[in-house]
């Protein structure tokens, strides 16, 4: 398939919208990461998204809308809390998991009776949805398992030849995917952390928010969680101890994710020790002829880390490094926690403590 590379001009977005309306697939920029879009109400088009990504079909998609008032097509009931969240955070990187209406195809929601909805904060995305005149289902526009694309060139690298068109816009402002918040239970529950934090959400609805158990399991493997089993003797955790052993509520959480081609280890501990351990491991491996890449953000630069993390992984792969050494970010529940969630998955929970 020949993939058309489009711009964010009105004319091109109109063309892209026509492709979506006709059941085709278009990748487009959002403020978080690039999405791979199809008409969310067209089961066949959604099926083609799974195919283009090589994605397991029980992993549901986020449905993107351009006006809050379009949510009525998707869900039968809005609580006061849901409305407050929409008022506070949309358009923006917060996805709400809600009860679904029967008209939303099972293909879109992976057979669940809930639907994930968000309104992206990106002019091109909003314009595309408006012109296509349908809600757009869009997972991140990467081949399943590889790092999410935050730049047009990343999308082209993964999707050229597999989809109808790519809207090549600016780099994504946020750099990690939206916070996914399940609003269908008694307590609002974060299924995937993002730059909108538990604290931000609690402030908006004046109510406690919890984390899905699978997320806490991920954090437990590091000393980020004070309740962690810090004494694990080898100072190392293996993937089999990871959240994979759980049955997470967000089906996407159980799959291999964000993995670079290189082997990757996260080094965790006191800042100075982390730095020297990275130096030591780098020198050791380089002496034996391996190519080593390092990801070490400033200690509290969480927003910057979110912005750069996926693009760094992709750049290091492109440089052909054999090994990536990444310094852990210590943040219990904020944006740093969201970055660590991606970092640990990328490394397959391969952690070394110093
Ligand atoms: O920022 C984002 O959210 C990006 C952009 C393109 O909007 N999209 C994105 O989609 O990250 P994707 O498919 O890569 O991740 C969607 C996540 C998955 O972990 C999926 O399991 C979860 O949301 N999800 C979707 N629908 C759900 C539902 N009904 N219940 C629970 N989790 C759901
Ligand atoms: Mg994804």
Tab-separated table of N, CA, C and O in Angstrom, residues 8 28 45 47 66 96 101 140 165 170 189 204 262 283 285 321 352:
chain	number	residue	atom	x	y	z
A	8	UNK	N	-0.452	19.526	7.781
A	8	UNK	CA	-1.585	19.935	8.625
A	8	UNK	C	-2.386	21.071	7.976
A	8	UNK	O	-3.142	21.762	8.648
A	28	UNK	N	-2.142	10.580	12.799
A	28	UNK	CA	-2.248	12.030	13.007
A	28	UNK	C	-1.622	12.425	14.344
A	28	UNK	O	-1.552	11.613	15.270
A	45	UNK	N	-13.097	-0.986	9.733
A	45	UNK	CA	-11.975	-0.046	9.735
A	45	UNK	C	-11.129	-0.242	10.995
A	45	UNK	O	-9.887	-0.246	10.950
A	47	UNK	N	-10.830	-2.958	12.682
A	47	UNK	CA	-10.100	-4.217	12.498
A	47	UNK	C	-8.808	-4.007	11.723
A	47	UNK	O	-7.773	-4.611	12.026
A	66	UNK	N	-14.196	15.452	19.169
A	66	UNK	CA	-13.757	16.839	19.004
A	66	UNK	C	-14.581	17.824	19.825
A	66	UNK	O	-14.174	18.962	20.034
A	96	UNK	N	-11.083	8.932	29.699
A	96	UNK	CA	-12.045	8.436	30.680
A	96	UNK	C	-12.623	7.106	30.212
A	96	UNK	O	-13.091	6.991	29.070
A	101	UNK	N	-22.248	2.547	25.166
A	101	UNK	CA	-23.538	2.343	24.520
A	101	UNK	C	-23.415	1.172	23.547
A	101	UNK	O	-22.340	0.936	22.998
A	140	UNK	N	-1.818	4.395	19.749
A	140	UNK	CA	-0.584	5.040	19.330
A	140	UNK	C	-0.146	4.444	17.983
A	140	UNK	O	-0.343	3.256	17.732
A	165	UNK	N	-2.639	7.049	4.990
A	165	UNK	CA	-1.998	8.377	5.036
A	165	UNK	C	-1.443	8.681	6.412
A	165	UNK	O	-1.864	8.096	7.421
A	170	UNK	N	3.743	18.601	13.837
A	170	UNK	CA	4.837	18.911	14.761
A	170	UNK	C	5.107	17.738	15.703
A	170	UNK	O	4.308	16.822	15.813
A	189	UNK	N	-10.215	5.147	39.224
A	189	UNK	CA	-8.971	4.372	39.274
A	189	UNK	C	-8.085	4.663	38.068
A	189	UNK	O	-8.539	4.542	36.926
A	204	UNK	N	-9.684	18.160	41.216
A	204	UNK	CA	-10.830	18.531	40.378
A	204	UNK	C	-12.145	17.950	40.885
A	204	UNK	O	-13.191	18.576	40.770
A	262	UNK	N	17.499	-2.603	21.451
A	262	UNK	CA	18.642	-2.863	22.334
A	262	UNK	C	18.189	-3.496	23.643
A	262	UNK	O	17.049	-3.368	24.050
A	283	UNK	N	31.602	1.900	30.688
A	283	UNK	CA	33.022	1.665	30.391
A	283	UNK	C	33.294	0.164	30.219
A	283	UNK	O	33.965	-0.268	29.277
A	285	UNK	N	31.284	-2.277	29.361
A	285	UNK	CA	30.730	-2.853	28.133
A	285	UNK	C	31.434	-2.334	26.890
A	285	UNK	O	31.630	-3.067	25.927
A	321	UNK	N	22.721	1.029	19.074
A	321	UNK	CA	23.373	0.638	20.327
A	321	UNK	C	22.948	-0.774	20.707
A	321	UNK	O	21.873	-1.253	20.337
A	352	UNK	N	18.457	-2.773	38.018
A	352	UNK	CA	19.615	-3.006	38.887
A	352	UNK	C	19.628	-1.926	39.962
A	352	UNK	O	19.510	-0.747	39.654
